[in-house]
mmCIF file of C-alpha atoms in Angstrom:
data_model
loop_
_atom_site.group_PDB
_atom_site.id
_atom_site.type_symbol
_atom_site.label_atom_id
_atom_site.label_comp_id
_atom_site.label_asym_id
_atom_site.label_seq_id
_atom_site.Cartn_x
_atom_site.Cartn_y
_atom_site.Cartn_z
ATOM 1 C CA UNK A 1 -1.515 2.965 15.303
ATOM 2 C CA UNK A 2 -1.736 6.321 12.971
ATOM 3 C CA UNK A 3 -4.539 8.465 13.016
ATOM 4 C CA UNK A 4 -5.793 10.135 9.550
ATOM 5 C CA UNK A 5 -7.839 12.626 9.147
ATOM 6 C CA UNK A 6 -8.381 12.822 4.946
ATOM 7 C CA UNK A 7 -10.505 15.126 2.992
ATOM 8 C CA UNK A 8 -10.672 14.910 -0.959
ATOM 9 C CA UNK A 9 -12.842 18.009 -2.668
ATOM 10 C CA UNK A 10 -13.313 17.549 -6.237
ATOM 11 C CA UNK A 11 -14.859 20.986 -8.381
ATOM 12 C CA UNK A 12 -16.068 21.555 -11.836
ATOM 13 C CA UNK A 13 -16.889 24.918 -13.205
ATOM 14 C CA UNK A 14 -18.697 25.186 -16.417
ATOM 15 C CA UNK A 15 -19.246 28.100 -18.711
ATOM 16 C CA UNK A 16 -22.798 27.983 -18.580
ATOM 17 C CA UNK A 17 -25.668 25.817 -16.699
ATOM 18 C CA UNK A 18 -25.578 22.677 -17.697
ATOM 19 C CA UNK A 19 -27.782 19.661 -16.892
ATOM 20 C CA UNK A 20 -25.649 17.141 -14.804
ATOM 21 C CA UNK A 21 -26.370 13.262 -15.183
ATOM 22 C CA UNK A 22 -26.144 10.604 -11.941
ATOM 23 C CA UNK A 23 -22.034 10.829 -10.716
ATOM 24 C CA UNK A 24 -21.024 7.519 -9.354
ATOM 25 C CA UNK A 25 -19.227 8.416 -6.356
ATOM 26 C CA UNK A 26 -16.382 6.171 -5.009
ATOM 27 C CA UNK A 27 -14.840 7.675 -1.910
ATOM 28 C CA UNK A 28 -15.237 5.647 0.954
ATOM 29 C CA UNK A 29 -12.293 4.000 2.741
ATOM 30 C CA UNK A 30 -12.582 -0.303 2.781
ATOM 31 C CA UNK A 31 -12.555 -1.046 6.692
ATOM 32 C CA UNK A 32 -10.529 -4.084 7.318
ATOM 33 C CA UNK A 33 -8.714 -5.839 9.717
ATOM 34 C CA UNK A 34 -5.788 -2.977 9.578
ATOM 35 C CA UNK A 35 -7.906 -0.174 8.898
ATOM 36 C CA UNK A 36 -10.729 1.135 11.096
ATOM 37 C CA UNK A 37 -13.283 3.867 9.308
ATOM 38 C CA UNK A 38 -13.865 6.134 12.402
ATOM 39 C CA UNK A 39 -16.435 8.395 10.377
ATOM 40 C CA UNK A 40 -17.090 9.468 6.582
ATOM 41 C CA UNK A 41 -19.151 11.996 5.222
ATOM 42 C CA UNK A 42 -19.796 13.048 1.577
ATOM 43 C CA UNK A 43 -21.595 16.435 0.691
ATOM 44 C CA UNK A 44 -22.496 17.575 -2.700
ATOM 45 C CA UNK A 45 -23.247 21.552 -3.785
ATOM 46 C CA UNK A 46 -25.289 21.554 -5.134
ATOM 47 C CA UNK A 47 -28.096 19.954 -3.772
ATOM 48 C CA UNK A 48 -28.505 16.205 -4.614
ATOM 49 C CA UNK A 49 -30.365 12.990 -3.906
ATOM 50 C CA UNK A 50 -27.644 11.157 -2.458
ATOM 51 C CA UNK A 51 -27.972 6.623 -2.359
ATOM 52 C CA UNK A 52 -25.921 4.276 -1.602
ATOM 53 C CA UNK A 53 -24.807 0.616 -3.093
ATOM 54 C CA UNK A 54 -22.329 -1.832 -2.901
ATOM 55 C CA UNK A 55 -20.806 -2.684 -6.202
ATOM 56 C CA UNK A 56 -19.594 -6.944 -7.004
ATOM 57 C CA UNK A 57 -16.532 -6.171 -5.618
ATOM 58 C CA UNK A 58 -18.093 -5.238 -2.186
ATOM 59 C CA UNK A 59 -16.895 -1.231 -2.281
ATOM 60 C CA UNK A 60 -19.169 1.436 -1.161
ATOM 61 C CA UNK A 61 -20.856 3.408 -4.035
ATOM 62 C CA UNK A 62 -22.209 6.589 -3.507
ATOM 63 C CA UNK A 63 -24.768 7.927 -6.545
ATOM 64 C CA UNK A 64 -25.746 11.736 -6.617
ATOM 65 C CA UNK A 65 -28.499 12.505 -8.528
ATOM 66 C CA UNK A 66 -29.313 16.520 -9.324
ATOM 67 C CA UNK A 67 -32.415 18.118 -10.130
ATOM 68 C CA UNK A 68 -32.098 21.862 -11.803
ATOM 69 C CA UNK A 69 -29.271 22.922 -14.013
ATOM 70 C CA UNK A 70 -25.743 24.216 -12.670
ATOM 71 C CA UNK A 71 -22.463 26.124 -13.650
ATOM 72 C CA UNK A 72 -20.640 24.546 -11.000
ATOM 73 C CA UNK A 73 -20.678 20.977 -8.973
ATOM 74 C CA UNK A 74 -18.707 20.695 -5.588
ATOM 75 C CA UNK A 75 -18.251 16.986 -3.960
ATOM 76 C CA UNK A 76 -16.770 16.709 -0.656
ATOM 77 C CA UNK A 77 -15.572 14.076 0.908
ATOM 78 C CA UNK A 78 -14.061 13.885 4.865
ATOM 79 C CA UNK A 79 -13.290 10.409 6.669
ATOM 80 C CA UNK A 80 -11.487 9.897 10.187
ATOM 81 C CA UNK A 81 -9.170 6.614 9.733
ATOM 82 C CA UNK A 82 -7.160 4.448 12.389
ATOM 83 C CA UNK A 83 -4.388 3.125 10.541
ATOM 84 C CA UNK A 84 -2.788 -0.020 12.651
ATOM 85 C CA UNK A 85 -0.935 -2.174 9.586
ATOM 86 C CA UNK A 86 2.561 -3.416 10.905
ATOM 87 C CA UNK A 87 5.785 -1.788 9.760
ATOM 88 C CA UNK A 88 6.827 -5.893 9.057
ATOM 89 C CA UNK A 89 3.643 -8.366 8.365
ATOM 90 C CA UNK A 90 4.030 -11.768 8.260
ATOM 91 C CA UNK A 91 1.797 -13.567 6.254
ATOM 92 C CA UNK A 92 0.653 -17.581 7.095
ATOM 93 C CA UNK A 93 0.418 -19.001 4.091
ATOM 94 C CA UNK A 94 -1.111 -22.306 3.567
ATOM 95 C CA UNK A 95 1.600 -25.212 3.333
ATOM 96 C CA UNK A 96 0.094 -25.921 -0.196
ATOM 97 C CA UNK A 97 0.918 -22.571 -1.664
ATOM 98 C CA UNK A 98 4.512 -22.024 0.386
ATOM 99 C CA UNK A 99 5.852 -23.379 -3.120
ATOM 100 C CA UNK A 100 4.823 -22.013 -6.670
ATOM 101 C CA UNK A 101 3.738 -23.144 -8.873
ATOM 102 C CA UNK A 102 0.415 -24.497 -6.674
ATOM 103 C CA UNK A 103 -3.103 -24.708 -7.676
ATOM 104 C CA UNK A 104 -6.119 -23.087 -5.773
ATOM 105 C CA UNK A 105 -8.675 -25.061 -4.210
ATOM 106 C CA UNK A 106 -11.372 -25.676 -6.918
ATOM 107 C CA UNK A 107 -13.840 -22.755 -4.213
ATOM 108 C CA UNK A 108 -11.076 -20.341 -4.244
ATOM 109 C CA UNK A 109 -10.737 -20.497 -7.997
ATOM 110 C CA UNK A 110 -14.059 -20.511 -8.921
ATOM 111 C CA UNK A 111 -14.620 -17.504 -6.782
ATOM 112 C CA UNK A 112 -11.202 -15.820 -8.064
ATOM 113 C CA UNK A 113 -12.878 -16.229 -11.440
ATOM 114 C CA UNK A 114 -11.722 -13.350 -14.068
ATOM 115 C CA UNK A 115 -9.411 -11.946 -11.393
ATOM 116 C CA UNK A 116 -7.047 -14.972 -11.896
ATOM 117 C CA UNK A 117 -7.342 -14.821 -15.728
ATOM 118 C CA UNK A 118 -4.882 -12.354 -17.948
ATOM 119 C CA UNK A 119 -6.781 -9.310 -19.400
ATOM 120 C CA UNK A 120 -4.515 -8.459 -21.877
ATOM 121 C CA UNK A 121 -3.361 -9.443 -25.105
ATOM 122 C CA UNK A 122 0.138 -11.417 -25.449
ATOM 123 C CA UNK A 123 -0.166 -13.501 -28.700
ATOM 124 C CA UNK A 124 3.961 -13.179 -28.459
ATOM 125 C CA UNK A 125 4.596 -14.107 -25.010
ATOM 126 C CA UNK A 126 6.557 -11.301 -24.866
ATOM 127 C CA UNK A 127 4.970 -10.493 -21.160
ATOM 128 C CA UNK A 128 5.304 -14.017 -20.028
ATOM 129 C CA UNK A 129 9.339 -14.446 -21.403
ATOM 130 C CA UNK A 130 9.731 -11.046 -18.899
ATOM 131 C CA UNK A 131 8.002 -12.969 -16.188
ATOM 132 C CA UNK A 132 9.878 -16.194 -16.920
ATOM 133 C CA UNK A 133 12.914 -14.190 -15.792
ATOM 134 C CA UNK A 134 11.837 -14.302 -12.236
ATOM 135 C CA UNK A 135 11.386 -18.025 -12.027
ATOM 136 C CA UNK A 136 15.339 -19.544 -10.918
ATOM 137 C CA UNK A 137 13.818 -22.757 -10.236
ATOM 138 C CA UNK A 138 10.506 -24.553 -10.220
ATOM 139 C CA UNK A 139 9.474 -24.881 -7.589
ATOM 140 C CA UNK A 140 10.073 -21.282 -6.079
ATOM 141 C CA UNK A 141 9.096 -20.045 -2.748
ATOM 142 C CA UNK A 142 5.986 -18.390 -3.341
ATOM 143 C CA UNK A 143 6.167 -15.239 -1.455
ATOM 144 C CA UNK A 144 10.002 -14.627 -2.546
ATOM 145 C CA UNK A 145 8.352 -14.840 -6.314
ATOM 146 C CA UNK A 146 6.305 -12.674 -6.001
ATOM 147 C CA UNK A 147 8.587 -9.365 -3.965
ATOM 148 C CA UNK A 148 10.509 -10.231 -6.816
ATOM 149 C CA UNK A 149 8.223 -9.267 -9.695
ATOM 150 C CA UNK A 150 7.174 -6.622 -7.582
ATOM 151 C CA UNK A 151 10.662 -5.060 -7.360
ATOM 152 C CA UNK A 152 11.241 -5.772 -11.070
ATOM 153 C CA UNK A 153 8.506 -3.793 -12.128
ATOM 154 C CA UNK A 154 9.892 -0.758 -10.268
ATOM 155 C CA UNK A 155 13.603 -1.620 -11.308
ATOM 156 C CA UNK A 156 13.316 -1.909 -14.496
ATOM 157 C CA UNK A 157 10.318 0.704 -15.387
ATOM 158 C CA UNK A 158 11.138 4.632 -14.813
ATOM 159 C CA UNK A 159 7.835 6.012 -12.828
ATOM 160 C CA UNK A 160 6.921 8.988 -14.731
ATOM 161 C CA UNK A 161 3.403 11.007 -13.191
ATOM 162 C CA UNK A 162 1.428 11.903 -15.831
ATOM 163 C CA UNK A 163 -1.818 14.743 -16.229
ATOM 164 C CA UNK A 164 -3.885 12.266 -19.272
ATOM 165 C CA UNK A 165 -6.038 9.929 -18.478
ATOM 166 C CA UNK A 166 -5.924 6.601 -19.467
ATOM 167 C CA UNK A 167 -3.368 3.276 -18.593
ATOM 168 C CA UNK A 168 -1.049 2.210 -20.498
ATOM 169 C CA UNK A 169 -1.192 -1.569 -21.050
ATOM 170 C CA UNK A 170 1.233 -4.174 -19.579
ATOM 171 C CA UNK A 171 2.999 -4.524 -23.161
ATOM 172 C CA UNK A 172 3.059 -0.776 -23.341
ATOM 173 C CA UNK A 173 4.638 -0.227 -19.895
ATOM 174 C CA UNK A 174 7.324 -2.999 -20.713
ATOM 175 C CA UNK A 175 8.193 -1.081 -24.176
ATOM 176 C CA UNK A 176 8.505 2.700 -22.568
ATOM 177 C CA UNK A 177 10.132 1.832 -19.750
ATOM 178 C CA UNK A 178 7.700 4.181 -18.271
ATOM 179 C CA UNK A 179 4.283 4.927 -16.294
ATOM 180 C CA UNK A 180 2.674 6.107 -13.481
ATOM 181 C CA UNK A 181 1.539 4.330 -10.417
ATOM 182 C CA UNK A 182 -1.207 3.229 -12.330
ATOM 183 C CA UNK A 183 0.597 1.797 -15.042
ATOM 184 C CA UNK A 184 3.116 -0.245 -12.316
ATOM 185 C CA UNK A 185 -0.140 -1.831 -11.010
ATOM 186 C CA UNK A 186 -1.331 -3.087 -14.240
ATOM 187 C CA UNK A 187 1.632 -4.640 -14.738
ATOM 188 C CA UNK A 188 2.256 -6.479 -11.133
ATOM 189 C CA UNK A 189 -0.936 -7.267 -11.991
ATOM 190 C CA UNK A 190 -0.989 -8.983 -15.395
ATOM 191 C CA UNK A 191 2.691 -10.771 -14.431
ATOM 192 C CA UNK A 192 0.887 -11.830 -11.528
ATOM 193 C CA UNK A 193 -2.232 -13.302 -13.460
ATOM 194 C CA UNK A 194 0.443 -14.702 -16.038
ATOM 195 C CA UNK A 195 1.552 -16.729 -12.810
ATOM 196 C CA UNK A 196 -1.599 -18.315 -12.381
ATOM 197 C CA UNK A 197 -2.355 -15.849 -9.008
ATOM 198 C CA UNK A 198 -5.498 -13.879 -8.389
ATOM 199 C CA UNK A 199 -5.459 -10.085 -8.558
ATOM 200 C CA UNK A 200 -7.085 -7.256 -7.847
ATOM 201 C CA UNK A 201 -6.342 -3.803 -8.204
ATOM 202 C CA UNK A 202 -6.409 -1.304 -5.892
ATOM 203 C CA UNK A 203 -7.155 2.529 -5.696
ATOM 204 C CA UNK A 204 -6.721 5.067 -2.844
ATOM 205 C CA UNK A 205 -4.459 7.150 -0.859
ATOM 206 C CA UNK A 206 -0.879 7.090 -0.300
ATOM 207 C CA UNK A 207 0.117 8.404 3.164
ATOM 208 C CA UNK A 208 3.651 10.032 2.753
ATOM 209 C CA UNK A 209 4.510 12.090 6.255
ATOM 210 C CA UNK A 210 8.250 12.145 5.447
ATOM 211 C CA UNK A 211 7.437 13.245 1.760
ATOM 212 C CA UNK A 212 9.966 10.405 0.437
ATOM 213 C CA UNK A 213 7.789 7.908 -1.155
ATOM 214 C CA UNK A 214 7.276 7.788 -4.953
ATOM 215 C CA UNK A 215 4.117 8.971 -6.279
ATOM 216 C CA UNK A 216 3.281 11.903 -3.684
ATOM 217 C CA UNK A 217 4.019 14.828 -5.992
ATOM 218 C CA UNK A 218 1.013 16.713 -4.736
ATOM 219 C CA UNK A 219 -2.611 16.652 -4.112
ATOM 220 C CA UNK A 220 -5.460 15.307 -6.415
ATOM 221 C CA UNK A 221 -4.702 12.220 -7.711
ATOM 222 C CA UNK A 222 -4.976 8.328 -6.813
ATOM 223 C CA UNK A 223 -2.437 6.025 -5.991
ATOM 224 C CA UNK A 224 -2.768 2.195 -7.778
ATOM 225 C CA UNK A 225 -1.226 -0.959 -6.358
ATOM 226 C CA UNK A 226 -2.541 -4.455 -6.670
ATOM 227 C CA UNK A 227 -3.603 -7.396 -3.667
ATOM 228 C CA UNK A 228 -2.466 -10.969 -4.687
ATOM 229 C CA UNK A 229 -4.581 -13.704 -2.882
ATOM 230 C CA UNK A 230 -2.685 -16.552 -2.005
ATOM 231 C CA UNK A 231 -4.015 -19.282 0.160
ATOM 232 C CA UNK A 232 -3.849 -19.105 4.120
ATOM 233 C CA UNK A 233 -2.479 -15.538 3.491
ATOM 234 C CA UNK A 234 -5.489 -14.086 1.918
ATOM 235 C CA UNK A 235 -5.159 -10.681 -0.061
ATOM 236 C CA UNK A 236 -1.215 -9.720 0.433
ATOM 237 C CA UNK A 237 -0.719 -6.445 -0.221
ATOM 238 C CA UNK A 238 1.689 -4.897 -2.795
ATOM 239 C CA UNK A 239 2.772 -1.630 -4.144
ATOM 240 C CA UNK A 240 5.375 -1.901 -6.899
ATOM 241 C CA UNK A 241 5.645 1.529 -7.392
ATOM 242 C CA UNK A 242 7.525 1.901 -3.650
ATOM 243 C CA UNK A 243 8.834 -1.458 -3.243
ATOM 244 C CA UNK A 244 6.622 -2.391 -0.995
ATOM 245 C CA UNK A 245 5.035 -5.269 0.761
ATOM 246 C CA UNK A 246 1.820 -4.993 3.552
ATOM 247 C CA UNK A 247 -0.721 -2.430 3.739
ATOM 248 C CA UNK A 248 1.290 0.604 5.611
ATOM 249 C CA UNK A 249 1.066 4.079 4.389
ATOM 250 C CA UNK A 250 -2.135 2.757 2.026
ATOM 251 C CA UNK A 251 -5.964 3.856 2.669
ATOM 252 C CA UNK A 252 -7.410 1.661 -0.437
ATOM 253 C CA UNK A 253 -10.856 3.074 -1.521
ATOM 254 C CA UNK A 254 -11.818 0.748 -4.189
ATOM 255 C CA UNK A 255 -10.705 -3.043 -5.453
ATOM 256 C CA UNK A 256 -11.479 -4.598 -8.856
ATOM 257 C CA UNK A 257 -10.411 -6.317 -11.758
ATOM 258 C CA UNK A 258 -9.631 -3.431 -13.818
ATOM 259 C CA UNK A 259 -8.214 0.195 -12.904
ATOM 260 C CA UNK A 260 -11.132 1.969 -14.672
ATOM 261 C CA UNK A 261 -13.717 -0.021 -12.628
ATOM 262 C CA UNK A 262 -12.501 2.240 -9.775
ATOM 263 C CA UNK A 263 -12.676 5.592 -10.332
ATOM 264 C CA UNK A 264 -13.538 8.076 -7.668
ATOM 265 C CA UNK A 265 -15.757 10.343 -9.369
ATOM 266 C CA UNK A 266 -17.721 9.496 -12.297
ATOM 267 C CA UNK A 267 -20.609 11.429 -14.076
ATOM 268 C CA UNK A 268 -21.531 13.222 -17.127
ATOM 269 C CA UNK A 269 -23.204 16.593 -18.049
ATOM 270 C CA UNK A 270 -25.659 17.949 -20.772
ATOM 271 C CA UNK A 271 -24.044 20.637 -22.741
ATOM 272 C CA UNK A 272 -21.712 21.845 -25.421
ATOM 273 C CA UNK A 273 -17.851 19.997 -25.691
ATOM 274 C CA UNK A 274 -16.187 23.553 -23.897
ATOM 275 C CA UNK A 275 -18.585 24.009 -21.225
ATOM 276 C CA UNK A 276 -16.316 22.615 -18.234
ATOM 277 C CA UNK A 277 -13.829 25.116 -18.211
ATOM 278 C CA UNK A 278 -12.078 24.019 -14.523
ATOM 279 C CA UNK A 279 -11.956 20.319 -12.915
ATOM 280 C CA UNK A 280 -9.832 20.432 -9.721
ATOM 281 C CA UNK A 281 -9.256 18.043 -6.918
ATOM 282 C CA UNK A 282 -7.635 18.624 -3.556
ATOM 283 C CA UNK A 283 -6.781 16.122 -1.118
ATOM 284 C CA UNK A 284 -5.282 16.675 2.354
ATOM 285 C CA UNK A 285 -4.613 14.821 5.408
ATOM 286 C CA UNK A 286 -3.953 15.281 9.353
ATOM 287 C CA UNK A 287 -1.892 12.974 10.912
ATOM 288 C CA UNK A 288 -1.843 12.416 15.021
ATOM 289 C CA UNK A 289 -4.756 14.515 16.638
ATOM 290 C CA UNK A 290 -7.745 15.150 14.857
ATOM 291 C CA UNK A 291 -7.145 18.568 15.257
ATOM 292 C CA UNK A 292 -3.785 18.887 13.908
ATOM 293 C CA UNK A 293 -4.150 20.027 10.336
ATOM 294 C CA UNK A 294 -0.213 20.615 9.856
ATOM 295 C CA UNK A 295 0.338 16.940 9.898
ATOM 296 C CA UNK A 296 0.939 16.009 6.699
ATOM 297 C CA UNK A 297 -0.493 15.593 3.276
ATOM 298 C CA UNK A 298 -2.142 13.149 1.672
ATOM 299 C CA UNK A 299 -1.600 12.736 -2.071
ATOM 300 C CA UNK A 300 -3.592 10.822 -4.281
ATOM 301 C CA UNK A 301 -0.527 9.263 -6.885
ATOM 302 C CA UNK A 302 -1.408 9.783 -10.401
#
């Protein structure tokens, strides 16, 4: 068990008031099985008229709404997380997917719906002939198929952390030989879809202690990786950017079909095209006692 304590500030400073629109606010760790949400607070400066939702995909939206103009907008967010994930999971899955390929029961895909379908053009099959090169026999043990597209992506693409905003596509990724966390998960995720599998993407944190995982190169950005659902199993866990399979070292925040439905913080203002002169972000994290702010860091991958 590993106890987190996380806190992600995010600050604009404009040149001059400006009228700010709703900000969709997506900061809330998912409790599940492996993660328990001891508290979570969000507080805005300045004042705002704070709801709450949850969105299709079941995460926790927060909406701030202001009132009088502002030259500056501060959004705080603070959670306390128990972390108990195993080093080495073992999934059960269902004697009818051991073996790829499989087929879903007709609920399961009906409910998996777009998330099992390819988003992304590939009138060439040139994704699916780099996909085929996983596949040394059909049928494949399902599990084994996947690590190993998982691997491949961060074997054969350089990760490269990047300021811009924006993903690169699958097709993109596979011609640079680069991307950032962001662009790995798009990837797993449309090989993954190309299989047949459901997908969803994931953002949130990336708890690095020992400071030796990829994409930790400082505070105030996301880390992506993508959940596969495979029968008996459920949502298995994977992060190709660290080789990695089960849920340890992540804190997801948001799931969805697409990277851009899961931004943290989303709004708009009313103003000239210069007025935000600063947009900052800070994440940290305390590892062990609550109190213990020398911990550790946690870094948001971009």
């Amino acid at each position: 068990m590993t106890l987190l304590e996380t806190a992600h500030i995010t600050t604009y400073r404009y040149r001059h008031p400006v009228s700010l629109g709703p900000h969709r606010l997506m900061l809330r760790p998912r409790e599940s099985r492996d993660l328990g949400l001891l508290s979570h607070s969000i507080s805005v400066t300045p004042e705002a008229v704070v709801t709450w939702a949850h969105d299709v995909f079941g995460n926790t939206v927060a909406t701030a709404s202001f009132g009088a103009p502002t030259e500056h907008l501060v959004i705080e967010s603070r959670a306390r997380i128990e972390l108990t994930a195993p080093n080495w999971p073992v999934f059960s899955i269902a004697a009818s997917a051991v073996s790829w390929p499989f087929l879903y029961p007709n609920d399961d895909l009906t409910d998996l719906g777009a998330l099992a379908v390819p988003q992304y053009q590939d009138s060439a099959g040139e994704l699916a002939r780099w996909v085929e090169g996983f596949i040394f026999s059909r049928p494949t043990d399902t599990l084994s198929l996947l690590k190993d597209v998982s691997d491949g992506v961060s074997n054969q693409i350089s990760y490269q952390s990047r300021e811009s905003e924006g993903t690169q596509s699958p097709l993109e990724t596979l011609r640079r030989g680069w991307g950032s966390c962001r662009d790995f998960a798009v990837l797993l995720a449309e090989a993954a879809r190309t299989l047949g599998f459901g997908v969803r993407i994931v953002s949130g944190y990336l708890f690095d202690p020992q400071d030796n995982l990829v994409g930790s190169a400082g505070p105030g950005s996301t880390h992506a990786w993508v959940e596969i659902f495979v029968p008996g199993a459920g949502w298995i866990t994977f992060d190709p950017t660290n080789r990695s399979v089960g849920p340890k070292n992540l804190i997801p925040v948001g799931v969805a079909r697409d990277v851009h439905q899961i931004v943290p913080v989303a709004g708009s203002f009313s103003g000239s095209s210069d007025s935000l002169i600063e947009l900052a972000v800070n994440v940290t994290v305390a590892a062990g006692n609550f109190g213990d702010a020398t911990a550790g860091q946690l870094s948001f991958a971009r």
